[in-house]
Amino acid sequence: MNDIKKEEEKSLNFIEEIVEEDLRQGKYKTILTRFPPEPNGYLHIGHAKSICLNFGLALKYGGKTNLRFDDTNPVTEDVEYVESIKEDVRWLGFQWANEFYASDYFEQIYGFAVKLIQKGLAYVDDSSSEEIASQKGTPTEPGRRNKFAERTVEENLQLFSDMREGKYKDGEKVLRARVDMASPNMQLRDPVIYRIKHAHHHRTGDKWCIYPMYDFAHGQSDSIENITHSICTLEFVTHRPLYDWFIKELEIFPSRQYEFARLNMTFTVMSKRKLLQLVNEKFVSGWDDPRMPTISGLRRRGYTPESIRFFAEKIGVQKRDNLIDVSLLEFCIREHLNKIALRKMVVFEPLKIVITNYTGEEILKSENNPEDADTGHREVPFSNELYIEREDFMENPPKKFFRLAPGQKVRLKSAYIIQCDEMIKDGNGNVTELRCTYLPESKSGGDQSGMKVQGTLHWVSVKHAIHIEVRSYDRLFRVEDPANEEGDFKEYINPDSLQIISSAYAEPGLKNAKFDERYQFLRKGYFCLDKDSSEDKMVFNRTVTLRDTWAKEQKKG
Ligand code: ATP
Ligand code: MG
């Protein structure tokens, strides 16, 4: 894979160490990992970490990775999500060996439950979920079994079959594994493994009205697929004994579970449930809103797969939860865009200048990307009427203002040195136009003027410029960790996270912009074409600024 940084000799992460040891001991011939999303939302950057880890391990050690939809919860799942997940994994650059669905295993998993009942290791319980919870005890006090735990194997087999047949309503009965009501690990206190849910499933339709719980579907699916290393996030550490117990009692393939820290990132939220609220309550335009931490949002924002893989590599794999600074993600995309972005000139807030000693027009050459000479040059039209950025002119400049001011000289990028001779003002004293002269012998590439100027400005020719819309994005939240603030996380949304410049002036070459190209608007940042573009108006998203200005602004504020 063509990545930003070549794989350097670096130390292994703890999961790689485990895999290498397993291979050295000959435990497995090849490794098999899986990425197991629940299709109840779009993938986010946290999932990208898991994808890069699971697929990355298989790539590194010559194994394979399955894409498995963990679709055991019919109510929240949808095919729209299945499609988006596949698109996102592919876009990140990974190819799965098999596309599987936990729902394809429902019959087998049902059989596993029957086997547990036959071994006297599962029973049907008629208690409500509140009763079950109240009988569970506390971490320091053992729980107690109720009378339903006394049911015979025959009775349990009949009741479980009746549950499947639809003889009971939602919540009337559950199937529980008989593990250990005195275990200090609450997960082992006779966990519920099947529940009744009369709901339509996006794949199995109305075939089932009982569904296995996560703990009785995930590990079982791993075993069915012969997954060697089942990697999940830390909240499942306490589930591992149960994962192993089922494997032992069912005598199925001994998959092993390993846990790593989930990715949390500053100034955003990282849970599908919360992201869904942002979408449903219209705080954002959709799952792919460029301010969202979703993969589709980042893609629309202009992030590249390389930058996200680079990020995943940089953050590594930890055993402890932490909060990663979003500026690290921004650093990763800047690194990549600096190498690949085509340079363009765009004026956001124009101030017209007239070059009084220039007549006609000409085509100048400007480099496409100074970081990559192979990209060559583009043509930019120049004439006697230009726009420069209003903020690049000051009537009464402070000492070190190296841009344009009365009597001061600057270079126009890839063009000439000009000098400001005169200001034109309106009735209110606002500058509306500048009169300048240019030095004909100062042309970029063959400057004979001997003149040294400090500032270089971007510009566009008035009559050649095209109008574009520019959307600049800021953090979606005002606080670092909105999910851990008091009250509702949505109270911390940044009201100024989207700024639209509906008519910026761009050099005409941008007319041919493509969705898969990336651009640096000189001195402005990195941009990409947005899908909202139409025949009438092209829309560009700011992916990221040229430098990390946020840290500075925070200090000022
Ligand atoms: P969410 O809480 O966002 O809904 P989830 O864990 O319920 O996430 P799943 O679809 O079950 O989402 O996750 C698929 C895989 O991605 C799991 O292995 C899960 O551990 C992993 N994953 C989810 N969120 C993160 C994260 N923030 N960082 C790393 N891995 C994650
Ligand atoms: Mg989940």
Coordinates of C-alpha atoms and ligand atoms in Angstrom, one line a residue:
M1 CA 0.0 0.0 0.0
N2 CA 1.2 3.4 -0.9
D3 CA 1.4 5.2 2.4
I4 CA 2.7 8.6 3.5
K5 CA 5.5 7.4 5.6
K6 CA 7.5 4.3 4.7
E7 CA 7.2 1.5 7.2
E8 CA 10.0 2.3 9.6
E9 CA 11.8 -0.2 11.8
K10 CA 9.7 0.4 14.9
S11 CA 8.6 -1.5 17.9
L12 CA 5.6 -3.9 17.7
N13 CA 2.3 -3.0 19.3
F14 CA 1.1 -5.4 22.0
I15 CA -1.2 -7.2 19.6
E16 CA 1.5 -7.7 17.0
E17 CA 3.6 -9.2 19.8
I18 CA 0.9 -11.6 20.6
V19 CA 0.4 -12.6 17.0
E20 CA 4.2 -13.0 16.4
E21 CA 4.4 -15.2 19.5
D22 CA 1.4 -17.3 18.3
L23 CA 2.9 -17.8 14.9
R24 CA 6.3 -18.6 16.4
Q25 CA 4.7 -21.3 18.6
G26 CA 2.9 -22.7 15.5
K27 CA -0.5 -22.1 17.2
Y28 CA -2.0 -21.1 13.8
K29 CA -0.7 -21.5 10.3
T30 CA -2.2 -18.1 9.3
I31 CA -4.1 -15.6 11.2
L32 CA -7.7 -14.6 10.6
T33 CA -9.1 -11.4 12.0
R34 CA -12.5 -9.7 11.5
F35 CA -14.0 -6.2 11.5
P36 CA -17.5 -6.6 13.1
P37 CA -19.6 -3.4 12.8
E38 CA -23.2 -3.3 13.8
P39 CA -25.0 -1.8 10.9
N40 CA -26.8 0.8 13.0
G41 CA -25.0 3.9 11.8
Y42 CA -22.1 5.2 9.7
L43 CA -18.6 4.4 10.5
H44 CA -16.5 7.0 12.3
I45 CA -12.8 7.6 12.8
G46 CA -12.8 5.3 15.8
H47 CA -13.9 2.5 13.6
A48 CA -11.1 3.4 11.2
K49 CA -8.7 2.7 14.0
S50 CA -10.2 -0.8 14.4
I51 CA -10.3 -1.4 10.6
C52 CA -6.6 -0.4 10.2
L53 CA -5.7 -2.6 13.1
N54 CA -7.6 -5.7 12.0
F55 CA -6.8 -5.4 8.3
G56 CA -3.3 -4.2 9.0
L57 CA -2.5 -7.3 11.1
A58 CA -3.7 -9.6 8.3
L59 CA -1.7 -7.7 5.7
K60 CA 1.4 -7.7 7.8
Y61 CA 1.3 -11.4 8.7
G62 CA -0.1 -12.8 5.5
G63 CA -3.5 -13.6 7.0
K64 CA -7.1 -12.6 6.1
T65 CA -9.8 -10.4 7.5
N66 CA -13.6 -10.9 7.3
L67 CA -16.1 -8.2 7.3
R68 CA -18.8 -9.3 9.6
F69 CA -22.0 -7.5 10.2
D70 CA -23.0 -7.9 13.7
D71 CA -26.7 -7.7 12.9
T72 CA -28.4 -9.2 15.9
N73 CA -30.5 -6.2 16.9
P74 CA -33.3 -5.9 14.3
V75 CA -34.7 -2.7 15.6
T76 CA -31.8 -0.3 14.9
E77 CA -30.3 -1.9 11.9
D78 CA -30.7 -1.0 8.2
V79 CA -29.3 -1.9 4.8
E80 CA -28.4 1.7 4.2
Y81 CA -25.8 1.3 6.9
V82 CA -24.5 -2.0 5.4
E83 CA -23.8 -0.3 2.1
S84 CA -22.1 2.8 3.6
I85 CA -19.9 0.5 5.8
K86 CA -18.7 -1.4 2.8
E87 CA -18.0 1.7 0.9
D88 CA -16.0 3.2 3.7
V89 CA -13.9 0.1 4.3
R90 CA -13.1 -0.1 0.6
W91 CA -12.3 3.6 0.4
L92 CA -9.9 3.2 3.3
G93 CA -8.0 0.8 1.0
F94 CA -8.9 -2.6 2.5
Q95 CA -10.4 -5.7 0.9
W96 CA -12.2 -8.3 3.1
A97 CA -11.8 -12.0 2.4
N98 CA -15.5 -12.7 3.1
E99 CA -18.6 -10.7 3.7
F100 CA -20.5 -12.4 6.5
Y101 CA -23.6 -11.6 8.7
A102 CA -24.1 -12.8 12.2
S103 CA -27.8 -13.3 11.2
D104 CA -26.6 -16.0 8.7
Y105 CA -25.6 -18.0 11.8
F106 CA -28.9 -17.7 13.7
E107 CA -29.7 -21.3 13.1
Q108 CA -26.3 -22.5 14.3
I109 CA -26.4 -20.2 17.3
Y110 CA -29.8 -21.5 18.1
G111 CA -28.3 -25.0 18.0
F112 CA -25.6 -23.8 20.4
A113 CA -28.2 -22.7 22.8
V114 CA -30.0 -26.0 22.6
K115 CA -26.7 -27.7 23.3
L116 CA -26.2 -25.6 26.5
I117 CA -29.8 -26.5 27.6
Q118 CA -29.1 -30.2 27.0
K119 CA -25.9 -29.9 29.2
G120 CA -28.0 -28.3 31.9
L121 CA -26.2 -25.0 31.3
A122 CA -29.0 -22.8 30.2
Y123 CA -32.6 -22.2 31.4
V124 CA -35.6 -20.3 30.5
D125 CA -36.5 -17.5 33.0
D126 CA -39.9 -15.8 33.1
S127 CA -38.7 -13.0 35.3
S128 CA -38.8 -9.4 34.1
S129 CA -35.5 -7.6 33.4
E130 CA -35.9 -5.6 36.7
E131 CA -36.3 -8.8 38.7
I132 CA -33.3 -10.4 37.0
A133 CA -31.3 -7.3 37.8
S134 CA -32.4 -7.2 41.4
Q135 CA -31.5 -10.9 41.9
K136 CA -28.0 -10.3 40.5
G137 CA -26.5 -9.1 43.7
T138 CA -23.7 -6.6 43.8
P139 CA -20.0 -6.9 43.1
T140 CA -19.5 -7.7 46.8
E141 CA -22.6 -9.8 47.4
P142 CA -23.5 -12.9 45.4
G143 CA -26.7 -13.1 43.4
R144 CA -29.3 -15.8 43.9
R145 CA -31.0 -18.1 41.5
N146 CA -34.8 -18.0 41.3
K147 CA -37.3 -20.9 41.0
F148 CA -37.0 -20.9 37.2
A149 CA -33.4 -22.1 37.4
E150 CA -34.9 -25.4 38.7
R151 CA -36.6 -26.2 35.4
T152 CA -35.7 -29.6 33.9
V153 CA -33.8 -30.0 30.6
E154 CA -37.0 -31.2 28.9
E155 CA -39.0 -28.3 30.2
N156 CA -36.3 -25.8 29.0
L157 CA -36.1 -27.4 25.6
Q158 CA -39.9 -27.2 25.2
L159 CA -40.1 -23.6 26.4
F160 CA -37.1 -22.4 24.3
S161 CA -38.7 -24.0 21.2
D162 CA -42.0 -22.3 22.1
M163 CA -40.1 -19.0 22.4
R164 CA -38.9 -19.5 18.9
E165 CA -42.4 -20.5 17.7
G166 CA -43.6 -17.1 18.8
K167 CA -45.8 -18.3 21.6
Y168 CA -44.7 -15.5 23.9
K169 CA -44.7 -11.7 23.8
D170 CA -41.6 -9.5 24.0
G171 CA -40.0 -9.7 27.4
E172 CA -42.1 -12.6 28.7
K173 CA -39.2 -15.0 28.8
V174 CA -35.5 -15.0 28.3
L175 CA -32.9 -17.8 28.0
R176 CA -30.0 -17.5 30.5
A177 CA -26.7 -19.4 30.7
R178 CA -26.1 -21.1 34.0
V179 CA -22.6 -19.9 34.9
D180 CA -21.9 -18.7 38.4
M181 CA -24.2 -16.4 40.5
A182 CA -21.4 -15.8 43.0
S183 CA -18.7 -14.8 40.6
P184 CA -17.1 -11.4 41.3
N185 CA -17.5 -10.8 37.6
M186 CA -21.1 -9.7 37.2
Q187 CA -21.0 -10.8 33.5
L188 CA -20.9 -14.4 34.7
R189 CA -24.0 -14.2 36.9
D190 CA -26.3 -16.3 34.6
P191 CA -26.3 -13.8 31.7
V192 CA -29.3 -13.5 29.4
I193 CA -28.3 -15.1 26.1
Y194 CA -31.6 -14.9 24.1
R195 CA -34.5 -12.5 24.2
I196 CA -37.8 -12.3 22.5
K197 CA -38.2 -9.5 20.0
H198 CA -41.1 -9.6 17.5
A199 CA -39.4 -7.3 15.0
H200 CA -38.6 -7.4 11.3
H201 CA -35.0 -8.0 10.6
H202 CA -33.3 -6.4 7.6
R203 CA -32.0 -9.7 6.3
T204 CA -34.0 -12.5 8.0
G205 CA -37.3 -10.8 7.7
D206 CA -39.9 -12.3 10.1
K207 CA -38.3 -15.7 10.3
W208 CA -37.1 -15.1 13.9
C209 CA -38.7 -13.6 16.9
I210 CA -35.9 -14.5 19.3
Y211 CA -32.5 -13.0 19.0
P212 CA -29.2 -13.9 20.6
M213 CA -27.6 -11.2 22.9
Y214 CA -24.2 -9.8 21.9
D215 CA -22.3 -12.2 24.2
F216 CA -24.0 -15.2 22.6
A217 CA -23.5 -14.0 19.1
H218 CA -20.2 -12.4 18.8
G219 CA -17.9 -15.0 20.1
Q220 CA -20.0 -17.8 18.5
S221 CA -19.6 -16.0 15.1
D222 CA -15.9 -15.7 15.7
S223 CA -15.7 -19.5 16.3
I224 CA -17.9 -20.4 13.3
E225 CA -15.5 -18.4 11.1
N226 CA -12.3 -19.7 12.8
I227 CA -11.2 -16.2 13.7
T228 CA -7.8 -16.5 15.5
H229 CA -7.6 -13.0 17.0
S230 CA -10.8 -11.3 17.9
I231 CA -9.9 -7.7 18.7
C232 CA -12.4 -5.5 20.4
T233 CA -12.4 -2.4 22.7
L234 CA -11.7 -2.3 26.4
E235 CA -15.3 -2.3 27.6
F236 CA -15.3 -6.0 26.7
V237 CA -12.5 -7.0 29.1
T238 CA -15.0 -8.2 31.7
H239 CA -16.8 -10.2 29.0
R240 CA -13.8 -12.3 28.1
P241 CA -14.3 -15.0 30.8
L242 CA -17.8 -15.5 29.4
Y243 CA -16.4 -15.6 25.8
D244 CA -14.0 -18.3 26.9
W245 CA -16.7 -20.2 28.9
F246 CA -18.9 -20.6 25.9
I247 CA -16.1 -21.8 23.8
K248 CA -15.2 -24.4 26.4
E249 CA -18.7 -25.6 27.0
L250 CA -19.7 -25.6 23.4
E251 CA -16.4 -27.2 22.3
I252 CA -16.1 -24.8 19.4
F253 CA -13.1 -23.2 17.6
P254 CA -11.0 -21.5 20.3
S255 CA -10.9 -17.9 19.0
R256 CA -9.2 -15.6 21.5
Q257 CA -10.4 -12.1 22.4
Y258 CA -7.9 -9.2 22.9
E259 CA -8.9 -5.7 23.9
F260 CA -7.5 -2.3 23.0
A261 CA -8.4 1.3 23.9
R262 CA -11.1 2.9 21.8
L263 CA -10.2 6.1 20.1
N264 CA -11.6 9.3 21.6
M265 CA -10.8 12.6 19.9
T266 CA -11.1 16.2 21.1
F267 CA -13.9 18.5 20.0
T268 CA -16.2 15.7 18.8
V269 CA -18.3 12.8 19.9
M270 CA -17.5 9.2 18.9
S271 CA -20.6 7.1 19.3
K272 CA -23.1 6.2 16.6
R273 CA -26.0 6.9 19.0
K274 CA -24.8 10.5 19.5
L275 CA -23.9 11.0 15.9
L276 CA -27.4 9.8 14.9
Q277 CA -28.9 12.5 17.2
L278 CA -26.9 15.2 15.4
V279 CA -28.3 13.9 12.1
N280 CA -31.9 13.4 13.2
E281 CA -32.1 16.7 15.0
K282 CA -30.5 18.5 12.0
F283 CA -27.5 19.9 13.8
V284 CA -25.6 18.7 10.7
S285 CA -26.7 18.2 7.1
G286 CA -26.3 14.4 7.3
W287 CA -23.9 11.6 8.2
D288 CA -21.5 12.9 5.6
D289 CA -21.6 16.5 6.8
P290 CA -17.9 17.6 6.6
R291 CA -17.9 18.5 10.3
M292 CA -18.8 14.9 11.3
P293 CA -16.1 12.5 12.5
T294 CA -17.6 9.9 10.3
I295 CA -15.5 8.4 7.5
S296 CA -18.0 9.7 5.0
G297 CA -17.8 13.1 6.6
L298 CA -14.0 13.1 6.5
R299 CA -14.0 11.9 2.9
R300 CA -16.3 14.7 1.9
R301 CA -14.2 17.2 3.9
G302 CA -11.2 16.2 1.7
Y303 CA -9.4 13.7 3.9
T304 CA -7.6 11.0 2.0
P305 CA -7.4 7.3 2.9
E306 CA -3.6 7.6 3.2
S307 CA -4.0 10.4 5.8
I308 CA -6.4 8.3 7.9
R309 CA -4.2 5.2 7.8
F310 CA -1.2 7.4 8.7
F311 CA -3.2 8.7 11.7
A312 CA -4.1 5.2 12.8
E313 CA -0.4 4.3 12.7
K314 CA 0.6 7.4 14.6
I315 CA -1.8 6.9 17.5
G316 CA -0.9 3.3 17.8
V317 CA -2.7 0.7 19.9
Q318 CA -3.0 1.3 23.6
K319 CA -4.3 -0.6 26.6
R320 CA -5.6 2.5 28.3
D321 CA -8.4 4.9 27.3
N322 CA -7.2 8.3 26.3
L323 CA -8.3 11.4 24.4
I324 CA -6.4 12.1 21.2
D325 CA -6.0 15.7 20.1
V326 CA -7.8 16.3 16.8
S327 CA -4.9 18.5 15.7
L328 CA -2.9 15.2 15.2
L329 CA -5.5 14.1 12.6
E330 CA -5.1 17.5 11.0
F331 CA -1.4 17.2 11.0
C332 CA -1.7 13.9 9.1
I333 CA -3.9 15.3 6.4
R334 CA -1.7 18.4 6.0
E335 CA 1.3 16.1 5.5
H336 CA -0.4 14.4 2.7
L337 CA -2.1 17.3 1.1
N338 CA 1.2 19.3 1.0
K339 CA 2.5 16.6 -1.2
I340 CA -0.4 16.1 -3.5
A341 CA -2.5 19.3 -3.6
L342 CA -2.5 21.4 -6.8
R343 CA -1.9 25.1 -6.1
K344 CA -4.5 27.6 -7.1
M345 CA -5.2 31.2 -6.4
V346 CA -8.5 32.2 -4.9
V347 CA -9.4 35.6 -3.4
F348 CA -12.0 35.4 -0.7
E349 CA -12.7 39.1 0.0
P350 CA -11.6 41.1 -3.0
L351 CA -10.0 44.5 -3.3
K352 CA -9.6 45.7 -6.9
I353 CA -6.3 47.0 -8.1
V354 CA -5.7 48.6 -11.5
I355 CA -2.2 48.5 -12.9
T356 CA -2.0 51.8 -14.7
N357 CA 1.2 51.1 -16.8
Y358 CA 0.1 47.7 -18.0
T359 CA -1.9 47.1 -21.2
G360 CA -3.4 44.0 -22.7
E361 CA -3.1 40.6 -21.1
E362 CA -0.8 37.6 -21.0
I363 CA -0.7 34.1 -19.8
L364 CA 1.7 33.4 -16.9
K365 CA 3.0 30.1 -15.8
S366 CA 2.8 29.0 -12.2
E367 CA 3.9 25.8 -10.6
N368 CA 1.2 23.2 -9.8
N369 CA 3.0 21.9 -6.8
P370 CA 6.4 23.1 -5.6
E371 CA 6.7 19.8 -3.6
D372 CA 6.5 17.7 -6.8
A373 CA 8.3 19.0 -9.9
D374 CA 6.7 16.3 -12.0
T375 CA 3.3 18.1 -11.8
G376 CA 4.6 20.9 -14.0
H377 CA 3.0 24.3 -14.4
R378 CA -0.4 25.7 -15.1
E379 CA -1.4 28.8 -17.0
V380 CA -2.8 31.8 -15.2
P381 CA -4.2 34.8 -17.1
F382 CA -2.9 38.3 -16.0
S383 CA -4.3 41.7 -16.9
N384 CA -4.4 45.3 -15.7
E385 CA -7.3 44.7 -13.4
L386 CA -6.8 42.3 -10.6
Y387 CA -8.4 41.3 -7.3
I388 CA -6.2 40.9 -4.2
E389 CA -7.3 40.0 -0.7
R390 CA -8.7 43.0 1.1
E391 CA -6.8 42.1 4.2
D392 CA -3.5 42.2 2.2
F393 CA -3.8 46.0 2.1
M394 CA -3.5 48.5 4.9
E395 CA -3.7 52.2 4.7
N396 CA -1.7 52.8 7.8
P397 CA 0.3 49.6 8.3
P398 CA 2.2 48.7 11.4
K399 CA 6.0 48.3 11.1
K400 CA 6.3 44.7 9.9
F401 CA 3.4 44.7 7.5
F402 CA 5.0 43.3 4.4
R403 CA 1.9 43.4 2.2
L404 CA 0.5 46.2 0.3
A405 CA 0.3 49.8 1.6
P406 CA 0.6 53.2 0.1
G407 CA 4.0 53.6 -1.5
Q408 CA 4.9 50.0 -0.6
K409 CA 5.9 47.2 -3.0
V410 CA 4.9 43.5 -3.1
R411 CA 5.3 40.7 -5.5
L412 CA 2.2 39.2 -7.1
K413 CA 2.7 35.4 -7.1
S414 CA 4.2 34.1 -10.4
A415 CA 3.8 37.7 -11.9
Y416 CA 5.4 41.0 -11.2
I417 CA 6.4 43.4 -8.4
I418 CA 3.9 46.1 -8.1
Q419 CA 3.8 49.4 -6.1
C420 CA 0.7 51.0 -4.7
D421 CA 0.5 54.6 -5.9
E422 CA -3.0 55.8 -5.0
M423 CA -6.1 54.8 -3.1
I424 CA -9.6 55.4 -4.4
K425 CA -12.2 55.8 -1.6
D426 CA -16.0 56.0 -1.4
G427 CA -18.0 58.6 0.4
N428 CA -17.5 56.9 3.7
G429 CA -13.7 56.8 3.4
N430 CA -13.5 53.1 2.6
V431 CA -10.9 52.1 0.1
T432 CA -12.6 50.7 -3.0
E433 CA -9.7 50.5 -5.4
L434 CA -5.9 50.8 -5.6
R435 CA -3.9 52.3 -8.4
C436 CA -0.6 50.6 -8.9
T437 CA 2.3 50.4 -11.3
Y438 CA 4.3 47.3 -12.1
L439 CA 8.0 46.8 -12.8
P440 CA 8.1 45.1 -16.3
E441 CA 11.6 43.7 -15.6
S442 CA 10.5 41.9 -12.4
K443 CA 8.7 39.1 -14.0
S444 CA 8.8 35.9 -12.0
G445 CA 11.3 33.3 -13.3
G446 CA 13.5 36.0 -15.0
D447 CA 13.5 38.9 -12.5
Q448 CA 16.0 41.5 -13.7
S449 CA 14.8 44.3 -11.4
G450 CA 17.3 43.7 -8.6
M451 CA 14.5 44.7 -6.3
K452 CA 13.9 42.7 -3.0
V453 CA 10.4 42.6 -1.6
Q454 CA 9.3 40.7 1.4
G455 CA 5.6 39.9 0.7
T456 CA 4.1 37.8 -2.1
L457 CA 0.4 38.0 -2.6
H458 CA -2.1 35.8 -4.4
W459 CA -4.4 37.5 -6.9
V460 CA -6.9 36.8 -9.8
S461 CA -7.5 38.7 -13.0
V462 CA -10.9 40.4 -12.7
K463 CA -12.2 39.6 -16.1
H464 CA -11.0 36.0 -16.0
A465 CA -12.1 35.1 -12.5
I466 CA -14.8 32.6 -11.8
H467 CA -17.1 32.7 -8.8
I468 CA -17.0 29.8 -6.4
E469 CA -18.6 29.1 -3.0
V470 CA -16.2 28.3 -0.2
R471 CA -17.2 26.5 3.0
S472 CA -14.9 26.8 5.9
Y473 CA -15.4 24.5 8.9
D474 CA -14.4 24.8 12.5
R475 CA -14.7 22.4 15.4
L476 CA -18.2 21.0 15.8
F477 CA -18.1 21.5 19.6
R478 CA -16.9 24.3 21.8
V479 CA -15.4 22.0 24.4
E480 CA -12.7 19.3 24.2
D481 CA -14.8 16.4 25.5
P482 CA -18.5 17.2 25.0
A483 CA -19.7 13.7 25.9
N484 CA -18.2 14.2 29.4
E485 CA -19.6 17.6 30.2
E486 CA -22.5 18.2 32.4
G487 CA -25.9 18.0 30.7
D488 CA -26.7 17.2 27.2
F489 CA -23.7 17.0 24.8
K490 CA -25.6 19.0 22.2
E491 CA -25.5 22.1 24.4
Y492 CA -21.8 22.3 23.6
I493 CA -22.2 22.6 19.8
N494 CA -20.1 25.4 18.3
P495 CA -22.7 27.7 16.6
D496 CA -20.0 29.0 14.3
S497 CA -18.7 25.7 12.9
L498 CA -19.7 26.5 9.3
Q499 CA -18.7 29.7 7.5
I500 CA -19.8 30.2 3.9
I501 CA -18.3 32.6 1.5
S502 CA -20.9 32.5 -1.3
S503 CA -18.8 34.3 -3.8
A504 CA -15.0 34.0 -3.8
Y505 CA -13.0 34.7 -6.9
A506 CA -10.9 31.9 -8.4
E507 CA -8.4 31.7 -11.2
P508 CA -10.2 30.2 -14.2
G509 CA -8.3 26.9 -14.2
L510 CA -10.4 25.8 -11.2
K511 CA -13.3 25.4 -13.6
N512 CA -11.8 21.9 -14.4
A513 CA -11.7 20.9 -10.8
K514 CA -12.3 17.2 -10.1
F515 CA -13.7 15.4 -7.1
D516 CA -10.6 13.2 -6.6
E517 CA -8.2 16.1 -6.8
R518 CA -7.0 18.2 -3.9
Y519 CA -6.2 21.9 -4.0
Q520 CA -4.2 24.3 -2.0
F521 CA -5.6 27.8 -2.3
L522 CA -2.4 29.7 -1.8
R523 CA -2.2 31.2 1.7
K524 CA -5.7 30.0 2.5
G525 CA -5.6 26.3 3.2
Y526 CA -6.4 23.0 1.5
F527 CA -9.7 22.5 -0.3
C528 CA -11.7 20.0 -2.3
L529 CA -14.7 20.1 -4.6
D530 CA -18.0 19.3 -2.8
K531 CA -20.9 17.2 -4.1
D532 CA -23.2 20.2 -3.7
S533 CA -21.5 21.8 -6.8
S534 CA -23.8 22.5 -9.7
E535 CA -23.5 23.8 -13.3
D536 CA -24.0 27.3 -11.9
K537 CA -21.7 27.2 -8.9
M538 CA -18.8 25.1 -7.8
V539 CA -18.6 24.6 -4.0
F540 CA -15.3 23.9 -2.2
N541 CA -14.8 22.6 1.3
R542 CA -11.9 23.7 3.4
T543 CA -10.3 20.5 4.5
V544 CA -7.8 22.1 6.8
T545 CA -5.9 25.4 7.2
L546 CA -2.3 25.5 6.2
R547 CA -1.1 25.7 9.8
D548 CA -2.5 24.9 13.1
T549 CA -4.1 28.3 13.8
W550 CA -6.5 26.9 16.5
A551 CA -3.9 26.6 19.2
K552 CA -2.8 30.2 18.6
E553 CA -6.4 31.5 18.6
Q554 CA -7.2 29.7 21.8
K555 CA -4.3 31.4 23.6
K556 CA -5.4 34.8 22.3
G557 CA -9.0 34.3 23.4
Ligands
ATP1 P1 -20.4 3.1 18.8 O1 -20.3 3.1 20.3 O2 -19.8 4.2 18.1 O3 -21.8 2.7 18.3 P2 -19.7 0.4 18.6 O4 -18.6 -0.2 19.4 O5 -21.1 0.1 19.1 O6 -19.4 1.9 18.4 P3 -19.6 -1.4 16.4 O7 -20.3 -1.3 15.1 O8 -20.1 -2.4 17.4 O9 -19.6 0.0 17.1 O10 -18.0 -1.5 16.3 C1 -17.4 -2.3 15.3 C2 -15.9 -2.4 15.7 O11 -15.3 -1.2 15.8 C3 -15.8 -3.0 17.1 O12 -14.8 -4.0 17.1 C4 -15.5 -1.9 18.0 O13 -14.8 -2.3 19.1 C5 -14.7 -1.0 17.1 N1 -14.8 0.4 17.5 C6 -16.0 1.1 17.7 N2 -15.7 2.4 18.1 C7 -14.4 2.4 18.3 C8 -13.5 3.5 18.7 N3 -13.9 4.7 19.1 N4 -12.2 3.2 18.7 C9 -11.7 2.0 18.3 N5 -12.5 1.0 17.8 C10 -13.8 1.2 17.8
MG2 MG -21.9 -1.9 19.3

